Short mmCIF file of C-alpha atoms in Angstrom, two decimals:
data_model
loop_
_atom_site.label_atom_id
_atom_site.label_comp_id
_atom_site.label_asym_id
_atom_site.label_seq_id
_atom_site.Cartn_x
_atom_site.Cartn_y
_atom_site.Cartn_z
CA LEU A 1073 -95.21 -5.77 62.67
CA LYS A 1074 -95.33 -3.06 60.32
CA ARG A 1075 -98.10 -2.67 57.95
CA ALA A 1076 -98.86 -0.51 54.77
CA ILE A 1077 -101.39 1.60 56.44
CA PRO A 1078 -101.59 5.61 56.49
CA PRO A 1079 -99.44 7.35 58.41
CA SER A 1080 -101.35 8.02 61.43
CA VAL A 1081 -102.44 4.57 62.20
CA THR A 1082 -101.90 2.99 65.65
CA CYS A 1083 -102.22 -1.03 66.12
CA THR A 1084 -103.06 -2.77 68.70
CA MET A 1085 -102.17 -6.26 68.62
CA ARG A 1086 -102.16 -9.52 70.72
CA PHE A 1087 -99.58 -12.40 70.58
CA SER A 1088 -98.11 -14.81 72.70
CA LEU A 1089 -94.86 -13.90 73.76
CA SER A 1090 -92.84 -13.45 76.41
CA VAL A 1091 -93.61 -10.38 78.75
CA ILE A 1092 -91.01 -7.48 77.98
CA VAL A 1093 -91.51 -3.64 78.81
CA SER A 1094 -89.53 -1.10 77.04
CA ALA A 1095 -90.21 2.15 77.22
CA GLY A 1096 -88.17 5.83 77.12
CA ALA A 1097 -89.53 7.20 80.23
CA TRP A 1098 -86.55 9.38 80.70
CA TRP A 1099 -88.49 12.55 80.26
CA THR A 1100 -91.90 11.74 81.93
CA SER A 1101 -90.95 13.57 84.88
CA ASP A 1102 -90.41 17.00 83.34
CA ALA A 1103 -93.71 18.66 84.27
CA GLY A 1104 -93.55 21.26 81.37
CA LEU A 1105 -93.53 18.33 78.52
CA LYS A 1106 -96.47 15.93 80.53
CA ALA A 1107 -98.28 19.30 80.66
CA GLN A 1108 -97.67 19.78 76.82
CA VAL A 1109 -98.99 16.28 76.28
CA ALA A 1110 -102.05 16.67 78.13
CA ALA A 1111 -103.17 19.82 76.63
CA ARG A 1112 -103.51 17.66 73.20
CA ALA A 1113 -107.08 16.81 72.37
CA PRO A 1114 -107.52 12.97 72.53
CA VAL A 1115 -109.04 11.24 69.60
CA LYS A 1116 -111.01 7.71 69.48
CA PRO A 1117 -109.62 5.78 67.20
CA ILE A 1118 -111.72 3.95 64.03
CA THR A 1119 -111.57 0.46 64.90
CA ILE A 1120 -111.34 -1.98 61.99
CA SER A 1121 -110.74 -5.92 61.33
CA LEU A 1122 -108.22 -7.14 58.88
CA ASP A 1123 -108.57 -10.26 57.50
CA LEU A 1124 -104.87 -11.77 57.02
CA ASP A 1125 -106.44 -14.65 55.22
CA GLN A 1126 -107.43 -12.60 52.26
CA ALA A 1127 -104.97 -12.10 49.79
CA PRO A 1128 -102.50 -8.80 50.75
CA ALA A 1129 -104.05 -6.73 47.72
CA ASP A 1130 -107.70 -7.25 49.38
CA ARG A 1131 -107.24 -6.71 53.08
CA TRP A 1132 -107.83 -2.91 53.25
CA LYS A 1133 -110.96 -3.25 51.34
CA VAL A 1134 -112.62 -2.97 54.48
CA LEU A 1135 -111.66 1.09 54.01
CA GLN A 1136 -113.15 1.56 50.15
CA GLY A 1137 -115.78 4.04 50.11
CA ASP A 1138 -115.64 5.03 53.56
CA ALA A 1139 -116.50 8.63 53.96
CA ARG A 1140 -114.31 9.34 57.07
CA PHE A 1141 -111.21 9.05 54.41
CA ALA A 1142 -112.95 11.29 51.76
CA THR A 1143 -110.31 14.05 52.55
CA TYR A 1144 -107.44 11.83 53.22
CA LYS A 1145 -105.13 12.67 50.21
CA GLN A 1146 -105.92 16.59 50.30
CA ASP A 1147 -104.94 16.62 54.30
CA LEU A 1148 -101.93 14.37 53.54
CA THR A 1149 -100.88 16.53 50.60
CA ASN A 1150 -101.38 19.68 53.19
CA TYR A 1151 -98.98 18.23 55.43
CA ILE A 1152 -96.25 16.87 52.87
CA GLY A 1153 -96.65 20.24 51.64
CA ASN A 1154 -94.84 21.72 54.53
CA TYR A 1155 -91.67 19.49 53.54
CA VAL A 1156 -92.03 19.14 50.00
CA PRO A 1157 -93.21 21.59 47.36
CA LYS A 1158 -96.89 20.68 46.57
CA ALA A 1159 -95.97 21.66 42.67
CA LEU A 1160 -93.72 18.67 43.07
CA LEU A 1161 -95.63 16.20 45.16
CA PRO A 1162 -97.28 14.59 41.94
CA LEU A 1163 -93.74 14.30 40.20
CA LEU A 1164 -92.54 12.61 43.77
CA ALA A 1165 -95.12 10.35 43.65
CA ASN A 1166 -94.69 8.94 40.36
CA ILE A 1167 -90.79 8.63 41.13
CA VAL A 1168 -91.43 6.79 44.50
CA ALA A 1169 -94.04 4.67 43.15
CA GLY A 1170 -91.60 2.32 41.61
CA LEU A 1171 -89.99 1.86 45.41
CA ARG A 1172 -92.84 -0.38 46.11
CA LYS A 1173 -90.51 -3.21 44.69
CA ALA A 1174 -88.15 -2.62 47.06
CA PHE A 1175 -90.44 -4.02 49.56
CA TYR A 1176 -91.74 -7.57 50.65
CA ALA A 1177 -93.96 -8.61 48.15
CA ASP A 1178 -97.13 -9.11 50.36
CA TYR A 1179 -96.02 -5.43 51.86
CA ALA A 1180 -96.14 -4.10 48.13
CA ALA A 1181 -99.53 -6.09 47.63
CA GLU A 1182 -100.96 -4.16 50.39
CA MET A 1183 -100.10 -0.78 49.73
CA GLU A 1184 -101.47 -1.07 46.22
CA GLY A 1185 -104.97 -2.53 47.76
CA LEU A 1186 -104.62 0.39 50.43
CA ALA A 1187 -104.02 3.14 47.51
CA THR A 1188 -107.28 1.80 45.71
CA ALA A 1189 -109.42 1.25 48.82
CA LEU A 1190 -108.68 4.94 49.51
CA GLY A 1191 -108.72 6.07 45.86
CA VAL A 1192 -105.19 7.42 45.68
CA SER A 1193 -102.01 6.66 44.06
CA ILE A 1194 -99.22 3.96 44.90
CA GLY A 1195 -96.95 6.94 44.57
CA ASP A 1196 -99.08 8.64 47.75
CA ILE A 1197 -98.82 5.46 49.83
CA VAL A 1198 -95.16 5.30 49.38
CA ILE A 1199 -94.67 8.84 50.24
CA ALA A 1200 -96.79 8.33 53.37
CA ASN A 1201 -94.57 5.32 54.27
CA LEU A 1202 -91.53 7.55 53.75
CA ILE A 1203 -92.84 10.33 56.01
CA TYR A 1204 -90.08 9.92 58.53
CA GLN A 1205 -87.39 10.79 55.61
CA LEU A 1206 -89.51 13.25 54.11
CA GLU A 1207 -90.06 15.36 57.35
CA ASN A 1208 -86.07 15.40 57.46
CA ILE A 1209 -85.22 16.84 54.31
CA GLY A 1210 -82.65 19.37 55.11
CA VAL A 1211 -82.37 18.65 58.66
CA THR A 1212 -78.80 17.69 60.49
CA CYS A 1213 -79.37 15.35 62.79
CA ASP A 1214 -77.17 12.84 64.55
CA GLN A 1215 -80.56 11.20 65.74
CA ARG A 1216 -82.08 9.38 62.39
CA ASN A 1217 -84.79 7.26 63.91
CA VAL A 1218 -86.70 10.15 65.21
CA THR A 1219 -89.22 12.80 63.57
CA GLY A 1220 -87.57 15.95 62.37
CA PRO A 1221 -86.87 18.43 63.40
CA CYS A 1222 -84.34 16.67 65.46
CA PRO A 1223 -86.00 16.63 69.07
CA ALA A 1224 -84.21 18.08 72.03
CA LYS A 1225 -82.09 16.04 74.21
CA THR A 1226 -83.75 16.19 77.04
CA GLY A 1227 -87.46 16.38 75.19
CA PRO A 1228 -89.69 13.45 73.94
CA GLY A 1229 -88.81 11.15 71.47
CA MET A 1230 -88.20 7.83 70.35
CA CYS A 1231 -90.71 5.27 69.91
CA THR A 1232 -92.27 3.49 73.01
CA GLY A 1233 -93.28 -0.20 73.05
CA VAL A 1234 -94.59 -2.25 75.53
CA ILE A 1235 -95.83 -6.09 75.87
CA VAL A 1236 -97.95 -7.39 78.90
CA ASN A 1237 -100.03 -10.09 80.08
CA GLY A 1238 -103.90 -10.16 79.29
CA ARG A 1239 -106.14 -11.36 81.63
CA GLU A 1240 -105.23 -13.40 84.49
CA ASP A 1241 -107.33 -16.48 83.52
CA ARG A 1242 -105.48 -16.40 79.86
CA GLU A 1243 -101.92 -17.16 80.38
CA ASP A 1244 -101.92 -17.35 76.32
CA GLU A 1245 -103.37 -13.74 76.07
CA ILE A 1246 -100.46 -11.24 75.44
CA TRP A 1247 -101.26 -7.41 74.50
CA GLN A 1248 -98.68 -5.55 72.60
CA GLY A 1249 -98.89 -1.82 71.96
CA ARG A 1250 -96.67 0.77 70.04
CA ASN A 1251 -96.61 4.42 69.84
CA LEU A 1252 -94.70 6.31 67.28
CA ASP A 1253 -92.31 9.56 68.08
CA TRP A 1254 -94.45 11.47 65.29
CA ASN A 1255 -96.42 14.32 66.77
CA LEU A 1256 -99.18 13.66 64.39
CA ASP A 1257 -100.78 16.96 62.57
CA ALA A 1258 -104.34 17.50 64.04
CA SER A 1259 -105.57 17.55 60.29
CA LEU A 1260 -104.68 13.67 60.18
CA LEU A 1261 -105.47 12.69 63.54
CA LYS A 1262 -109.18 11.85 62.23
CA TYR A 1263 -107.50 9.17 60.33
CA VAL A 1264 -106.06 7.01 63.31
CA LEU A 1265 -107.06 3.31 63.33
CA GLN A 1266 -107.17 0.77 65.65
CA VAL A 1267 -106.71 -2.29 63.72
CA ASP A 1268 -107.69 -6.00 64.79
CA TYR A 1269 -105.49 -8.19 62.61
CA GLN A 1270 -107.34 -11.54 62.27
CA LYS A 1271 -106.82 -15.31 61.07
CA ALA A 1272 -109.34 -17.84 61.01
CA ASN A 1273 -111.89 -15.40 62.38
CA GLN A 1274 -109.90 -15.28 65.54
CA THR A 1275 -108.24 -11.68 66.69
CA LEU A 1276 -104.41 -12.59 66.74
#
């Protein structure tokens, strides 16, 4: 389930689904890569609840005025500036703002609401949603569904998803987790969210 959220967001949700495990574990036996992952400092995500009963444009108001996101635009701009000249970013934001019409109506409304909540432009949010494409500018790669620059054939990459049973006494409780193959810059790790999606005051 894709949501219009900042580019550094991780979601944890519960669903009533069949148990499926899908993980690209082929690289995990590489001691060097495992050491590289272990060396990264863990970050505790910010936990929020998102009410899906609210209008899409209002769902992200929970972030409005949150001091932890005060420098989000600056940090995102600095990161994107590694791939697109910063002087061109305002022009790019104006151009891609119109792309929100290419998304589903409720998705676009969430993007607009998120922009309002974070005090950034809709173009900034669209840019965040296009992060994979921007990172691949000028990169020639036959693995288009991975973060640029292209990962080594023997290295980590691709997304990993897992769906498992919850508590043994709750057959209807299923946990779904998914990580993206994006090696988040340290400046963006503080914006990682754990989102509990709710309907009728119940976490899904």
